[in-house]
Tab-separated table of C-alpha atoms and ligand atoms in Angstrom:
chain	number	residue	atom	x	y	z
A	1	MET	CA	5.288	29.407	-23.853
A	2	THR	CA	7.900	26.836	-24.795
A	3	GLN	CA	6.588	23.312	-24.820
A	4	SER	CA	8.633	20.709	-22.988
A	5	LEU	CA	9.827	17.609	-24.809
A	6	ASN	CA	7.254	15.614	-22.875
A	7	ASP	CA	4.457	18.020	-23.947
A	8	ILE	CA	5.406	17.660	-27.612
A	9	ALA	CA	5.684	13.876	-27.340
A	10	LEU	CA	2.241	13.716	-25.707
A	11	ASP	CA	0.788	16.002	-28.402
A	12	LEU	CA	2.129	13.652	-31.066
A	13	VAL	CA	0.265	10.715	-29.508
A	14	ALA	CA	-2.911	12.625	-28.564
A	15	PRO	CA	-6.139	10.568	-28.656
A	16	GLN	CA	-7.273	9.549	-32.177
A	17	LYS	CA	-4.177	11.130	-33.755
A	18	GLY	CA	-0.943	9.861	-35.223
A	19	ILE	CA	1.965	10.836	-37.439
A	20	LEU	CA	2.264	10.947	-41.222
A	21	ALA	CA	5.737	9.866	-42.374
A	22	ALA	CA	6.270	11.894	-45.567
A	23	ASP	CA	10.051	11.975	-45.252
A	24	GLU	CA	10.972	9.797	-48.213
A	25	SER	CA	14.468	10.661	-49.413
A	26	THR	CA	14.787	11.759	-53.049
A	27	PRO	CA	15.652	8.233	-54.295
A	28	THR	CA	12.767	6.708	-52.296
A	29	ILE	CA	10.150	9.235	-53.441
A	30	ALA	CA	11.410	8.597	-56.987
A	31	LYS	CA	10.250	4.979	-56.627
A	32	ARG	CA	6.872	6.016	-55.224
A	33	LEU	CA	6.319	8.564	-58.017
A	34	ALA	CA	7.465	6.104	-60.679
A	35	SER	CA	4.802	3.654	-59.457
A	36	VAL	CA	2.171	6.126	-60.727
A	37	ASP	CA	4.211	7.250	-63.764
A	38	VAL	CA	5.115	10.639	-62.354
A	39	PRO	CA	8.613	12.042	-62.992
A	40	ASN	CA	10.735	12.779	-59.934
A	41	THR	CA	11.085	16.560	-60.298
A	42	GLU	CA	11.264	19.111	-57.504
A	43	ASP	CA	7.886	20.527	-58.601
A	44	GLN	CA	6.198	17.133	-58.563
A	45	ARG	CA	7.612	16.389	-55.119
A	46	ARG	CA	6.335	19.782	-53.971
A	47	ASP	CA	2.893	19.237	-55.488
A	48	TYR	CA	2.543	15.807	-53.928
A	49	ARG	CA	3.456	16.983	-50.431
A	50	GLU	CA	1.370	20.150	-50.844
A	51	MET	CA	-1.628	17.991	-51.774
A	52	LEU	CA	-1.235	15.919	-48.586
A	53	PHE	CA	-0.585	18.852	-46.241
A	54	THR	CA	-3.491	20.992	-47.438
A	55	SER	CA	-6.088	18.262	-46.842
A	56	GLU	CA	-8.759	20.108	-44.929
A	57	GLY	CA	-9.535	18.446	-41.610
A	58	GLY	CA	-6.363	16.342	-41.652
A	59	ASN	CA	-5.466	17.840	-38.282
A	60	GLU	CA	-8.314	15.888	-36.680
A	61	PHE	CA	-6.265	12.712	-37.103
A	62	ILE	CA	-2.718	13.856	-37.854
A	63	SER	CA	-0.598	15.311	-35.043
A	64	GLY	CA	2.717	15.592	-36.852
A	65	VAL	CA	4.348	15.085	-40.241
A	66	ILE	CA	7.916	13.880	-40.758
A	67	LEU	CA	9.562	15.805	-43.580
A	68	PHE	CA	12.679	15.354	-45.669
A	69	ASP	CA	15.228	18.204	-45.650
A	70	GLU	CA	14.062	19.526	-49.034
A	71	THR	CA	10.410	19.670	-47.908
A	72	LEU	CA	11.137	21.514	-44.652
A	73	ARG	CA	12.655	24.318	-46.739
A	74	GLN	CA	10.132	24.165	-49.591
A	75	ASP	CA	7.267	26.545	-50.444
A	76	ALA	CA	3.838	25.653	-51.744
A	77	LEU	CA	2.974	26.964	-55.223
A	78	ASP	CA	1.397	30.067	-53.648
A	79	GLY	CA	4.624	30.878	-51.791
A	80	ARG	CA	3.656	29.707	-48.301
A	81	ARG	CA	6.200	27.521	-46.510
A	82	LEU	CA	4.964	23.929	-46.453
A	83	ALA	CA	6.079	23.621	-42.802
A	84	HIS	CA	4.006	26.697	-41.912
A	85	ILE	CA	0.958	25.248	-43.621
A	86	LEU	CA	1.283	22.362	-41.151
A	87	SER	CA	1.961	24.399	-38.017
A	88	GLU	CA	-0.938	26.746	-38.776
A	89	GLN	CA	-3.190	23.686	-38.531
A	90	GLY	CA	-1.629	22.675	-35.213
A	91	ILE	CA	0.315	19.848	-36.876
A	92	HIS	CA	3.923	19.587	-35.681
A	93	PRO	CA	6.542	19.507	-38.442
A	94	GLY	CA	9.243	16.876	-37.913
A	95	ILE	CA	12.438	16.094	-39.803
A	96	LYS	CA	14.279	12.957	-40.864
A	97	VAL	CA	17.881	13.546	-39.839
A	98	ASP	CA	19.668	10.298	-40.583
A	99	LYS	CA	21.699	9.950	-43.764
A	100	GLY	CA	20.594	6.452	-44.572
A	101	ALA	CA	21.618	2.864	-43.879
A	102	LYS	CA	25.094	2.049	-45.221
A	103	SER	CA	26.966	-1.272	-45.386
A	104	LEU	CA	28.383	-2.163	-41.992
A	105	ALA	CA	32.068	-3.101	-42.133
A	106	ALA	CA	32.840	-6.730	-41.259
A	107	ALA	CA	29.128	-7.579	-41.218
A	108	PRO	CA	28.059	-8.877	-44.636
A	109	GLY	CA	24.423	-8.152	-45.506
A	110	GLU	CA	23.960	-5.724	-42.631
A	111	THR	CA	23.826	-1.958	-42.346
A	112	VAL	CA	24.514	0.847	-39.925
A	113	THR	CA	22.694	4.144	-40.183
A	114	GLU	CA	24.972	7.139	-40.699
A	115	GLY	CA	24.551	10.854	-40.060
A	116	LEU	CA	26.051	11.651	-36.649
A	117	ASP	CA	28.837	13.921	-37.915
A	118	GLY	CA	27.664	17.525	-37.796
A	119	LEU	CA	24.297	16.440	-36.406
A	120	ARG	CA	24.307	18.957	-33.527
A	121	GLU	CA	24.564	21.853	-36.003
A	122	ARG	CA	21.937	20.395	-38.334
A	123	LEU	CA	19.513	19.886	-35.452
A	124	ASN	CA	19.901	23.487	-34.343
A	125	GLU	CA	19.152	24.660	-37.862
A	126	TYR	CA	16.128	22.362	-38.148
A	127	ALA	CA	14.763	23.695	-34.849
A	128	GLU	CA	15.101	27.243	-36.226
A	129	LEU	CA	13.263	26.172	-39.388
A	130	GLY	CA	10.341	25.063	-37.205
A	131	ALA	CA	10.879	21.337	-36.661
A	132	ARG	CA	9.646	20.104	-33.266
A	133	PHE	CA	10.702	16.484	-33.551
A	134	ALA	CA	13.082	14.285	-35.535
A	135	LYS	CA	13.457	10.762	-36.847
A	136	TRP	CA	16.405	8.381	-37.252
A	137	ARG	CA	15.819	4.938	-38.749
A	138	ALA	CA	18.068	1.961	-38.081
A	139	VAL	CA	17.542	-1.122	-40.241
A	140	ILE	CA	17.829	-4.652	-38.892
A	141	THR	CA	17.623	-7.470	-41.438
A	142	ILE	CA	16.654	-11.036	-40.565
A	143	GLY	CA	18.528	-13.799	-42.413
A	144	ASP	CA	20.209	-17.138	-41.749
A	145	ASP	CA	22.936	-15.839	-39.436
A	146	ILE	CA	21.792	-12.286	-39.029
A	147	PRO	CA	21.170	-9.945	-37.344
A	148	SER	CA	24.539	-10.080	-35.630
A	149	GLU	CA	25.143	-8.604	-32.204
A	150	THR	CA	27.563	-6.276	-34.001
A	151	CYS	CA	24.762	-4.831	-36.109
A	152	ILE	CA	22.239	-4.508	-33.282
A	153	ALA	CA	24.692	-2.928	-30.838
A	154	THR	CA	26.180	-0.534	-33.396
A	155	ASN	CA	22.782	0.733	-34.483
A	156	ALA	CA	21.547	1.010	-30.885
A	157	HIS	CA	24.567	3.107	-30.019
A	158	ALA	CA	23.958	5.470	-32.951
A	159	LEU	CA	20.235	5.749	-32.158
A	160	ALA	CA	21.052	6.793	-28.599
A	161	ARG	CA	23.674	9.329	-29.708
A	162	TYR	CA	21.133	10.833	-32.087
A	163	ALA	CA	18.401	10.880	-29.430
A	164	ALA	CA	20.584	12.623	-26.853
A	165	LEU	CA	21.579	15.282	-29.404
A	166	CYS	CA	17.924	15.845	-30.361
A	167	GLN	CA	16.925	16.439	-26.767
A	168	GLU	CA	19.802	18.880	-26.323
A	169	ALA	CA	18.438	20.827	-29.326
A	170	GLY	CA	14.858	20.781	-27.977
A	171	LEU	CA	13.565	18.253	-30.512
A	172	VAL	CA	11.688	15.088	-29.572
A	173	PRO	CA	13.592	12.117	-31.010
A	174	ILE	CA	11.632	9.381	-32.685
A	175	VAL	CA	13.831	6.340	-32.204
A	176	GLU	CA	13.216	3.898	-35.048
A	177	PRO	CA	14.918	0.511	-34.985
A	178	GLU	CA	13.112	-1.258	-37.841
A	179	VAL	CA	13.304	-5.041	-38.049
A	180	LEU	CA	12.444	-5.599	-41.703
A	181	MET	CA	9.556	-7.768	-42.902
A	182	ASP	CA	11.719	-8.969	-45.823
A	183	GLY	CA	12.250	-12.729	-45.776
A	184	ALA	CA	10.499	-16.001	-45.001
A	185	HIS	CA	11.011	-15.969	-41.216
A	186	ASP	CA	8.040	-16.648	-38.956
A	187	LEU	CA	6.481	-14.500	-36.252
A	188	ALA	CA	8.494	-16.163	-33.480
A	189	ARG	CA	11.755	-15.216	-35.166
A	190	CYS	CA	10.602	-11.617	-35.619
A	191	ASP	CA	9.631	-11.596	-31.947
A	192	GLU	CA	13.052	-12.812	-30.848
A	193	VAL	CA	14.940	-10.307	-33.025
A	194	THR	CA	12.664	-7.407	-32.067
A	195	ARG	CA	13.175	-8.198	-28.367
A	196	ARG	CA	16.968	-8.257	-28.748
A	197	THR	CA	16.916	-5.042	-30.750
A	198	LEU	CA	14.693	-3.150	-28.323
A	199	SER	CA	16.585	-4.374	-25.264
A	200	ARG	CA	19.894	-3.161	-26.690
A	201	THR	CA	18.343	0.111	-27.806
A	202	PHE	CA	16.910	0.906	-24.371
A	203	GLU	CA	20.216	-0.059	-22.700
A	204	GLN	CA	21.986	2.494	-24.869
A	205	LEU	CA	19.295	5.136	-24.367
A	206	ALA	CA	19.730	4.768	-20.586
A	207	LEU	CA	23.525	4.771	-20.808
A	208	GLN	CA	23.492	7.924	-22.907
A	209	ARG	CA	21.032	9.665	-20.553
A	210	VAL	CA	18.135	10.080	-22.932
A	211	ALA	CA	14.993	11.271	-21.113
A	212	LEU	CA	12.521	8.514	-21.859
A	213	ASP	CA	9.497	10.759	-21.287
A	214	GLY	CA	10.718	13.078	-24.051
A	215	MET	CA	11.017	10.549	-26.874
A	216	LEU	CA	8.830	8.228	-28.941
A	217	LEU	CA	9.640	4.719	-30.155
A	218	LYS	CA	8.893	3.837	-33.778
A	219	PRO	CA	9.139	0.062	-34.146
A	220	ASN	CA	7.940	-2.667	-36.462
A	221	MET	CA	5.066	-4.853	-35.376
A	222	VAL	CA	5.852	-8.457	-34.414
A	223	ILE	CA	4.787	-10.137	-37.628
A	224	ALA	CA	5.911	-12.931	-39.952
A	225	GLY	CA	8.195	-12.109	-42.897
A	226	LYS	CA	6.541	-11.252	-46.227
A	227	ASP	CA	7.574	-14.583	-47.757
A	228	CYS	CA	6.595	-16.753	-44.788
A	229	ALA	CA	4.037	-19.381	-45.805
A	230	GLU	CA	2.346	-19.228	-42.410
A	231	GLN	CA	1.051	-15.728	-41.806
A	232	ALA	CA	-0.234	-15.262	-38.267
A	233	GLY	CA	-3.766	-13.970	-37.732
A	234	VAL	CA	-4.590	-10.417	-36.669
A	235	GLU	CA	-5.095	-11.316	-33.017
A	236	ALA	CA	-1.819	-13.252	-32.861
A	237	VAL	CA	0.099	-10.294	-34.315
A	238	ALA	CA	-1.602	-7.879	-31.921
A	239	ASP	CA	-0.972	-10.005	-28.836
A	240	ALA	CA	2.637	-10.894	-29.712
A	241	THR	CA	3.458	-7.264	-30.446
A	242	VAL	CA	2.018	-5.989	-27.176
A	243	ALA	CA	3.705	-8.785	-25.164
A	244	CYS	CA	7.065	-7.986	-26.777
A	245	PHE	CA	6.808	-4.294	-25.889
A	246	LEU	CA	5.569	-4.920	-22.342
A	247	ASP	CA	8.802	-6.846	-21.783
A	248	THR	CA	11.153	-4.346	-23.433
A	249	VAL	CA	9.762	-0.784	-23.475
A	250	PRO	CA	9.861	1.203	-20.215
A	251	ALA	CA	6.577	2.712	-19.043
A	252	GLU	CA	8.046	6.257	-19.065
A	253	VAL	CA	8.032	6.281	-22.886
A	254	PRO	CA	4.869	8.261	-23.794
A	255	GLY	CA	4.116	6.450	-27.000
A	256	ILE	CA	4.908	3.755	-29.505
A	257	VAL	CA	4.215	4.877	-33.074
A	258	PHE	CA	4.369	2.003	-35.511
A	259	LEU	CA	5.822	2.025	-38.993
A	260	SER	CA	3.839	0.095	-41.605
A	261	GLY	CA	6.890	-1.548	-43.166
A	262	GLY	CA	5.242	-2.988	-46.272
A	263	GLN	CA	1.886	-4.004	-44.780
A	264	THR	CA	-1.073	-2.952	-46.893
A	265	GLU	CA	-3.065	0.065	-45.773
A	266	GLU	CA	-5.822	-2.103	-44.332
A	267	GLN	CA	-3.477	-4.562	-42.614
A	268	ALA	CA	-1.625	-1.764	-40.831
A	269	THR	CA	-4.907	-0.227	-39.638
A	270	THR	CA	-6.403	-3.580	-38.621
A	271	HIS	CA	-3.362	-4.590	-36.572
A	272	LEU	CA	-3.179	-1.275	-34.740
A	273	SER	CA	-6.867	-1.344	-33.963
A	274	ALA	CA	-6.695	-4.928	-32.656
A	275	MET	CA	-3.866	-3.979	-30.288
A	276	ASN	CA	-5.798	-1.042	-28.873
A	277	GLN	CA	-9.050	-2.960	-28.691
A	278	ARG	CA	-7.584	-6.038	-26.990
A	279	HIS	CA	-5.151	-4.203	-24.699
A	280	PRO	CA	-6.764	-0.985	-23.541
A	281	ASP	CA	-4.677	-0.445	-20.381
A	282	LEU	CA	-1.092	-0.152	-21.566
A	283	PRO	CA	1.527	2.161	-20.046
A	284	TRP	CA	2.134	3.949	-23.362
A	285	GLN	CA	-0.060	5.144	-26.220
A	286	LEU	CA	-0.080	2.834	-29.240
A	287	SER	CA	-0.265	4.940	-32.377
A	288	PHE	CA	0.907	5.167	-35.964
A	289	SER	CA	3.669	6.878	-37.915
A	290	TYR	CA	2.829	5.376	-41.268
A	291	GLY	CA	4.357	6.211	-44.613
A	292	ARG	CA	3.049	3.850	-47.264
A	293	ALA	CA	-0.013	2.826	-45.226
A	294	LEU	CA	-1.246	6.443	-45.159
A	295	GLN	CA	-0.183	7.379	-48.655
A	296	ALA	CA	-0.618	4.499	-51.096
A	297	SER	CA	-4.174	5.232	-52.224
A	298	ALA	CA	-3.686	9.019	-52.034
A	299	LEU	CA	-0.654	8.753	-54.311
A	300	ALA	CA	-2.610	6.707	-56.843
A	301	ALA	CA	-5.636	9.037	-56.723
A	302	TRP	CA	-3.480	12.179	-57.217
A	303	ALA	CA	-1.357	10.566	-59.943
A	304	GLY	CA	0.694	13.690	-60.592
A	305	SER	CA	-1.973	16.273	-61.403
A	306	ARG	CA	-2.859	19.430	-59.461
A	307	ASP	CA	-6.350	18.966	-60.906
A	308	ARG	CA	-6.609	15.799	-58.848
A	309	PHE	CA	-5.688	17.292	-55.454
A	310	ALA	CA	-9.269	16.737	-54.227
A	311	GLN	CA	-9.221	13.035	-55.134
A	312	GLY	CA	-5.840	12.539	-53.479
A	313	GLN	CA	-6.995	14.375	-50.368
A	314	THR	CA	-10.190	12.347	-50.103
A	315	ALA	CA	-8.134	9.142	-50.182
A	316	PHE	CA	-5.622	10.499	-47.668
A	317	LEU	CA	-8.295	11.749	-45.262
A	318	HIS	CA	-10.047	8.409	-45.430
A	319	ARG	CA	-6.881	6.558	-44.349
A	320	ALA	CA	-6.174	9.153	-41.663
A	321	ARG	CA	-9.714	8.699	-40.328
A	322	MET	CA	-9.434	4.891	-40.350
A	323	ASN	CA	-6.169	5.033	-38.416
A	324	GLY	CA	-7.670	7.624	-36.069
A	325	ALA	CA	-10.369	5.059	-35.271
A	326	ALA	CA	-7.698	2.365	-34.796
A	327	ARG	CA	-6.176	4.490	-32.029
A	328	SER	CA	-9.060	3.512	-29.776
A	329	GLY	CA	-9.668	0.050	-31.231
A	330	ALA	CA	-12.851	1.286	-32.926
A	331	TYR	CA	-11.887	0.477	-36.531
A	332	THR	CA	-13.879	-2.155	-38.395
A	333	ALA	CA	-13.497	-3.382	-41.983
A	334	GLY	CA	-17.070	-2.208	-42.593
A	335	MET	CA	-15.906	1.390	-42.233
A	336	GLU	CA	-13.844	0.978	-45.412
A	337	ALA	CA	-16.766	-0.026	-47.589
A	338	ALA	CA	-19.032	2.591	-46.026
A	339	GLY	CA	-16.432	5.212	-46.983
A	340	VAL	CA	-16.839	6.680	-43.490
B	1	LIG	P1	6.372	2.919	-43.755
B	1	LIG	O1	5.149	3.112	-42.886
B	1	LIG	O2	6.084	3.000	-45.222
B	1	LIG	O3	7.187	1.743	-43.336
B	1	LIG	O4	7.280	4.204	-43.500
B	1	LIG	C1	7.450	4.663	-42.224
B	1	LIG	C2	8.801	5.226	-42.085
B	1	LIG	O5	8.960	6.377	-41.764
B	1	LIG	C3	9.955	4.348	-42.314
B	1	LIG	O6	11.109	4.981	-41.874
């Protein structure tokens, strides 16, 4: 039976589960691998993703994995398709379909995400290769006079064009307008920019007839910039984030799946758990679609060796379990030390 877009979206935000973002582009995975002194070869990229995807029991906490084009087509060392390894465990394979953030003309310091040309054809191919959902990331930078309305509106328009095309192809679009944590801005400024960005994005999604019950939103949390001297406490971040979304995200959207955006593993888990614990009756599921916050310790434990798959998987499963607990607000810092 074919699953509807709404069924897939609901599967992706099922209780205690969330999404692993393993869709780093080749230049981005190069940086991650370099951080543990591993060369960026096709085999090493394959080994690393194979290690993550063959973690036994990962499907208890992971509902979907976002892949990069190369990975969707790649085989494990034993010849099995990596995407099939996921679907056999009931984990939906997803695909990053944008072509990256490029300088936006007439808007110094700002970017627009490209990749719309030929997207319909690419989406059809990805669906045939087994992808059930897709991701497109827009990047909004906070600075003295930015983000401009030009940047926010241009990215919102592209996000909505992408989302409509995904739904036409039977893929659930993950709509990701990321307001970066880079900078010294405070939480209030992040709140204001996130509200503007989400309002514009949902205007465009409505205008371009995107079915809100067949998509997921992947936003940043409302949080102070990395270089801000006054970091808000966990409860303040949780409450500001939920308040921002209650004002901007329609109730028909099945779920909000956060990016980690440079938070540490424990920060990202703690914030998500606080939101779910303090605000149990929200119209949408609050879940995760973490990249770095699910992978950082697994990457370090694996460190480039197939002999260390087990160590990498233990670290990955631990983070997946912690974030699974955060889905219901049940995570506590004590669970880290106990190695639960
Ligand atoms: P981070 O959680 O590392 O921010 O990555 C999530 C992601 O997919 C960004 O596009």
